[in-house]
Short mmCIF file of C-alpha atoms in Angstrom, two decimals:
data_model
loop_
_atom_site.label_atom_id
_atom_site.label_comp_id
_atom_site.label_asym_id
_atom_site.label_seq_id
_atom_site.Cartn_x
_atom_site.Cartn_y
_atom_site.Cartn_z
CA UNK F 247 1.26 -11.42 2.83
CA UNK F 248 3.31 -14.33 1.47
CA UNK F 249 0.40 -15.60 -0.63
CA UNK F 250 -0.29 -12.12 -2.06
CA UNK F 251 3.38 -11.76 -3.00
CA UNK F 252 3.48 -15.20 -4.63
CA UNK F 253 0.21 -14.39 -6.45
CA UNK F 254 1.67 -11.10 -7.73
CA UNK F 255 4.87 -12.89 -8.81
CA UNK F 256 3.00 -15.66 -10.65
CA UNK F 257 3.98 -14.92 -14.25
CA UNK F 258 1.44 -17.36 -15.67
CA UNK F 259 -1.47 -15.77 -13.79
CA UNK F 260 -4.20 -14.50 -16.10
CA UNK F 261 -4.59 -11.52 -13.75
CA UNK F 262 -1.21 -9.90 -14.51
CA UNK F 263 -2.80 -7.60 -17.10
CA UNK F 264 -5.48 -6.61 -14.58
CA UNK F 265 -2.84 -5.91 -11.93
CA UNK F 266 -0.88 -3.80 -14.41
CA UNK F 267 -4.02 -1.89 -15.40
CA UNK F 268 -4.93 -1.22 -11.76
CA UNK F 269 -1.38 -0.01 -11.06
CA UNK F 270 -1.59 2.20 -14.15
CA UNK F 271 -4.84 3.81 -12.96
CA UNK F 272 -3.46 4.39 -9.46
CA UNK F 273 -0.22 5.73 -10.91
CA UNK F 274 -2.06 8.16 -13.17
CA UNK F 275 -4.17 9.35 -10.23
CA UNK F 276 -1.10 9.92 -8.07
CA UNK F 277 0.76 11.66 -10.88
CA UNK F 278 -2.21 13.87 -11.70
CA UNK F 279 -2.94 15.12 -8.16
CA UNK F 280 -1.53 12.94 -5.40
CA UNK F 281 -2.51 15.09 -2.41
CA UNK F 282 -6.11 15.30 -3.63
CA UNK F 283 -6.32 11.59 -4.46
CA UNK F 284 -4.78 10.41 -1.17
CA UNK F 285 -8.04 10.30 0.78
CA UNK F 286 -9.84 8.29 -1.89
CA UNK F 287 -6.95 5.86 -2.45
CA UNK F 288 -6.33 5.43 1.29
CA UNK F 289 -10.03 4.76 1.96
CA UNK F 290 -10.21 2.33 -0.96
CA UNK F 291 -7.06 0.50 0.16
CA UNK F 292 -8.35 0.03 3.71
CA UNK F 293 -11.78 -1.06 2.42
CA UNK F 294 -10.19 -3.65 0.16
CA UNK F 295 -7.97 -4.84 3.01
CA UNK F 296 -11.02 -5.29 5.23
CA UNK F 297 -12.86 -7.16 2.47
CA UNK F 298 -9.88 -9.47 1.94
CA UNK F 299 -9.58 -10.09 5.67
CA UNK F 300 -13.30 -10.93 5.76
CA UNK F 301 -12.89 -13.28 2.80
CA UNK F 302 -9.97 -15.04 4.43
CA UNK F 303 -11.82 -15.50 7.72
CA UNK F 304 -15.02 -16.66 6.02
CA UNK F 305 -13.09 -19.20 3.95
CA UNK F 306 -11.34 -20.45 7.08
CA UNK F 307 -14.78 -21.00 8.64
CA UNK F 308 -15.93 -22.72 5.40
CA UNK F 309 -18.97 -20.47 5.05
CA UNK F 310 -21.16 -20.66 1.93
CA UNK F 311 -20.32 -18.27 -0.92
CA UNK F 312 -23.27 -15.95 -0.21
CA UNK F 313 -22.04 -15.50 3.36
CA UNK F 314 -18.50 -14.84 2.14
CA UNK F 315 -19.67 -12.14 -0.27
CA UNK F 316 -21.98 -10.64 2.34
CA UNK F 317 -19.19 -10.51 4.94
CA UNK F 318 -16.75 -8.99 2.46
CA UNK F 319 -19.26 -6.30 1.46
CA UNK F 320 -20.12 -5.48 5.06
CA UNK F 321 -16.46 -5.23 6.10
CA UNK F 322 -15.53 -3.05 3.12
CA UNK F 323 -18.46 -0.66 3.58
CA UNK F 324 -18.01 -0.40 7.35
CA UNK F 325 -14.29 0.32 7.19
CA UNK F 326 -14.72 2.60 4.18
CA UNK F 327 -17.32 4.72 5.94
CA UNK F 328 -15.33 4.81 9.19
CA UNK F 329 -12.20 6.00 7.37
CA UNK F 330 -14.09 8.49 5.19
CA UNK F 331 -15.95 10.11 8.10
CA UNK F 332 -12.97 9.98 10.43
CA UNK F 333 -10.22 10.60 7.90
CA UNK F 334 -8.12 12.93 10.06
CA UNK F 335 -8.28 10.48 12.95
CA UNK F 336 -7.21 7.63 10.69
CA UNK F 337 -4.23 9.73 9.56
CA UNK F 338 -3.21 10.27 13.19
CA UNK F 339 -3.30 6.50 13.76
CA UNK F 340 -1.44 5.79 10.50
CA UNK F 341 1.20 8.40 11.35
CA UNK F 342 1.68 7.11 14.89
CA UNK F 343 2.05 3.51 13.69
CA UNK F 344 4.43 4.40 10.83
CA UNK F 345 6.48 6.73 13.02
CA UNK F 346 6.76 4.18 15.81
CA UNK F 347 7.68 1.42 13.33
CA UNK F 348 10.34 3.65 11.77
CA UNK F 349 11.79 4.58 15.14
CA UNK F 350 11.79 0.94 16.25
CA UNK F 351 13.44 -0.16 13.01
CA UNK F 352 16.28 2.31 13.55
CA UNK F 353 16.69 1.75 17.27
CA UNK F 354 19.63 -0.64 17.58
CA UNK F 355 21.86 2.09 18.92
CA UNK F 356 19.23 3.52 21.28
CA UNK F 357 18.52 0.14 22.89
CA UNK F 358 22.18 -0.16 23.81
CA UNK F 359 22.04 3.38 25.18
CA UNK F 360 18.89 2.50 27.16
CA UNK F 361 20.93 0.12 29.31
CA UNK F 362 23.00 3.11 30.47
CA UNK F 363 20.20 5.70 30.55
CA UNK F 364 16.88 3.96 31.26
CA UNK F 365 13.93 5.47 29.45
CA UNK F 366 15.81 6.98 26.52
CA UNK F 367 14.52 4.25 24.16
CA UNK F 368 10.93 5.02 25.14
CA UNK F 369 11.58 8.71 24.44
CA UNK F 370 12.95 7.74 21.01
CA UNK F 371 9.83 5.68 20.19
CA UNK F 372 7.50 8.47 21.31
CA UNK F 373 9.46 10.99 19.22
CA UNK F 374 9.13 8.68 16.20
CA UNK F 375 5.38 8.38 16.71
CA UNK F 376 5.02 12.17 17.06
CA UNK F 377 7.10 12.70 13.91
CA UNK F 378 4.88 10.23 12.03
CA UNK F 379 1.75 12.03 13.22
CA UNK F 380 3.18 15.34 12.02
CA UNK F 381 4.04 13.87 8.61
CA UNK F 382 0.57 12.40 8.07
CA UNK F 383 -1.38 15.39 9.42
CA UNK F 384 0.39 18.74 9.35
CA UNK F 385 2.91 18.02 6.58
CA UNK F 386 0.75 15.58 4.59
CA UNK F 387 0.09 17.90 1.64
CA UNK F 388 3.77 18.82 1.23
CA UNK F 389 4.90 15.21 1.59
CA UNK F 390 2.37 13.98 -0.95
CA UNK F 391 3.22 16.81 -3.36
CA UNK F 392 6.81 15.50 -3.35
CA UNK F 393 6.29 11.74 -3.21
CA UNK F 394 3.03 11.12 -5.11
CA UNK F 395 4.42 12.02 -8.55
CA UNK F 396 7.46 9.82 -7.96
CA UNK F 397 5.38 6.81 -6.91
CA UNK F 398 2.81 7.52 -9.62
CA UNK F 399 5.51 7.65 -12.30
CA UNK F 400 6.97 4.34 -11.07
CA UNK F 401 3.54 2.69 -11.28
CA UNK F 402 2.84 4.14 -14.73
CA UNK F 403 6.25 3.18 -16.15
CA UNK F 404 6.13 -0.38 -14.82
CA UNK F 405 2.53 -0.90 -15.93
CA UNK F 406 3.05 0.45 -19.43
CA UNK F 407 6.17 -1.69 -19.78
CA UNK F 408 4.32 -4.86 -18.75
CA UNK F 409 1.32 -4.09 -20.97
CA UNK F 410 3.47 -3.34 -24.02
CA UNK F 411 5.58 -6.47 -23.49
CA UNK F 412 2.41 -8.58 -23.11
CA UNK F 413 1.37 -7.32 -26.54
CA UNK F 414 4.49 -8.95 -27.94
CA UNK F 415 6.92 -6.05 -28.38
CA UNK F 416 10.39 -7.26 -27.42
CA UNK F 417 13.14 -4.78 -26.66
CA UNK F 418 16.09 -4.94 -24.25
CA UNK F 419 14.65 -2.27 -21.95
CA UNK F 420 11.12 -3.71 -21.58
CA UNK F 421 10.19 -6.62 -19.31
CA UNK F 422 10.07 -10.12 -20.75
CA UNK F 423 6.76 -11.01 -22.41
CA UNK F 424 5.59 -13.13 -19.47
CA UNK F 425 7.19 -11.21 -16.59
CA UNK F 426 4.95 -10.32 -13.66
CA UNK F 427 4.12 -6.71 -12.86
CA UNK F 428 5.81 -6.96 -9.45
CA UNK F 429 9.09 -8.21 -10.93
CA UNK F 430 9.01 -5.48 -13.58
CA UNK F 431 8.51 -2.87 -10.87
CA UNK F 432 11.31 -4.34 -8.75
CA UNK F 433 13.62 -4.13 -11.79
CA UNK F 434 12.92 -0.40 -12.08
CA UNK F 435 13.87 0.17 -8.46
#
């Protein structure tokens, strides 16, 4: 995670234009029809994550390049097919993990209460997981209809700003000519 963040923040990286273009495409997809694009983007994101994990592990084992590429391809296809065919199940798992993480992140007060009433913290975590499952299954379309255009617009605005500034146009409201896409996006937030 730290290396990905430092790579995205590297202003001299020749890949900043590619990152901005990828963010622009994703942003346009989300702005166009976020609920419809969610399954494709989610499947693609997990496939890429699996391929990157395979690449990292293969490089740690110092495998030859053909083996690295083969492992990355196999991991991406396997995870992609598993998520595509079991999309609803993957959304249940994603919702449970996100809901539990959210409940745990906001549980300072409930942990203190758990000392007085044992078990109340566990009830809070379960409620968070159930809420996350509901968001990513039952309420997914409504949630994406609200949030996808907002996220898509952020990606489009930051990407267009970086691409225009890389072309040499200098204005006070655009990013600096060598600013990374991640820093330009952070400035918009």
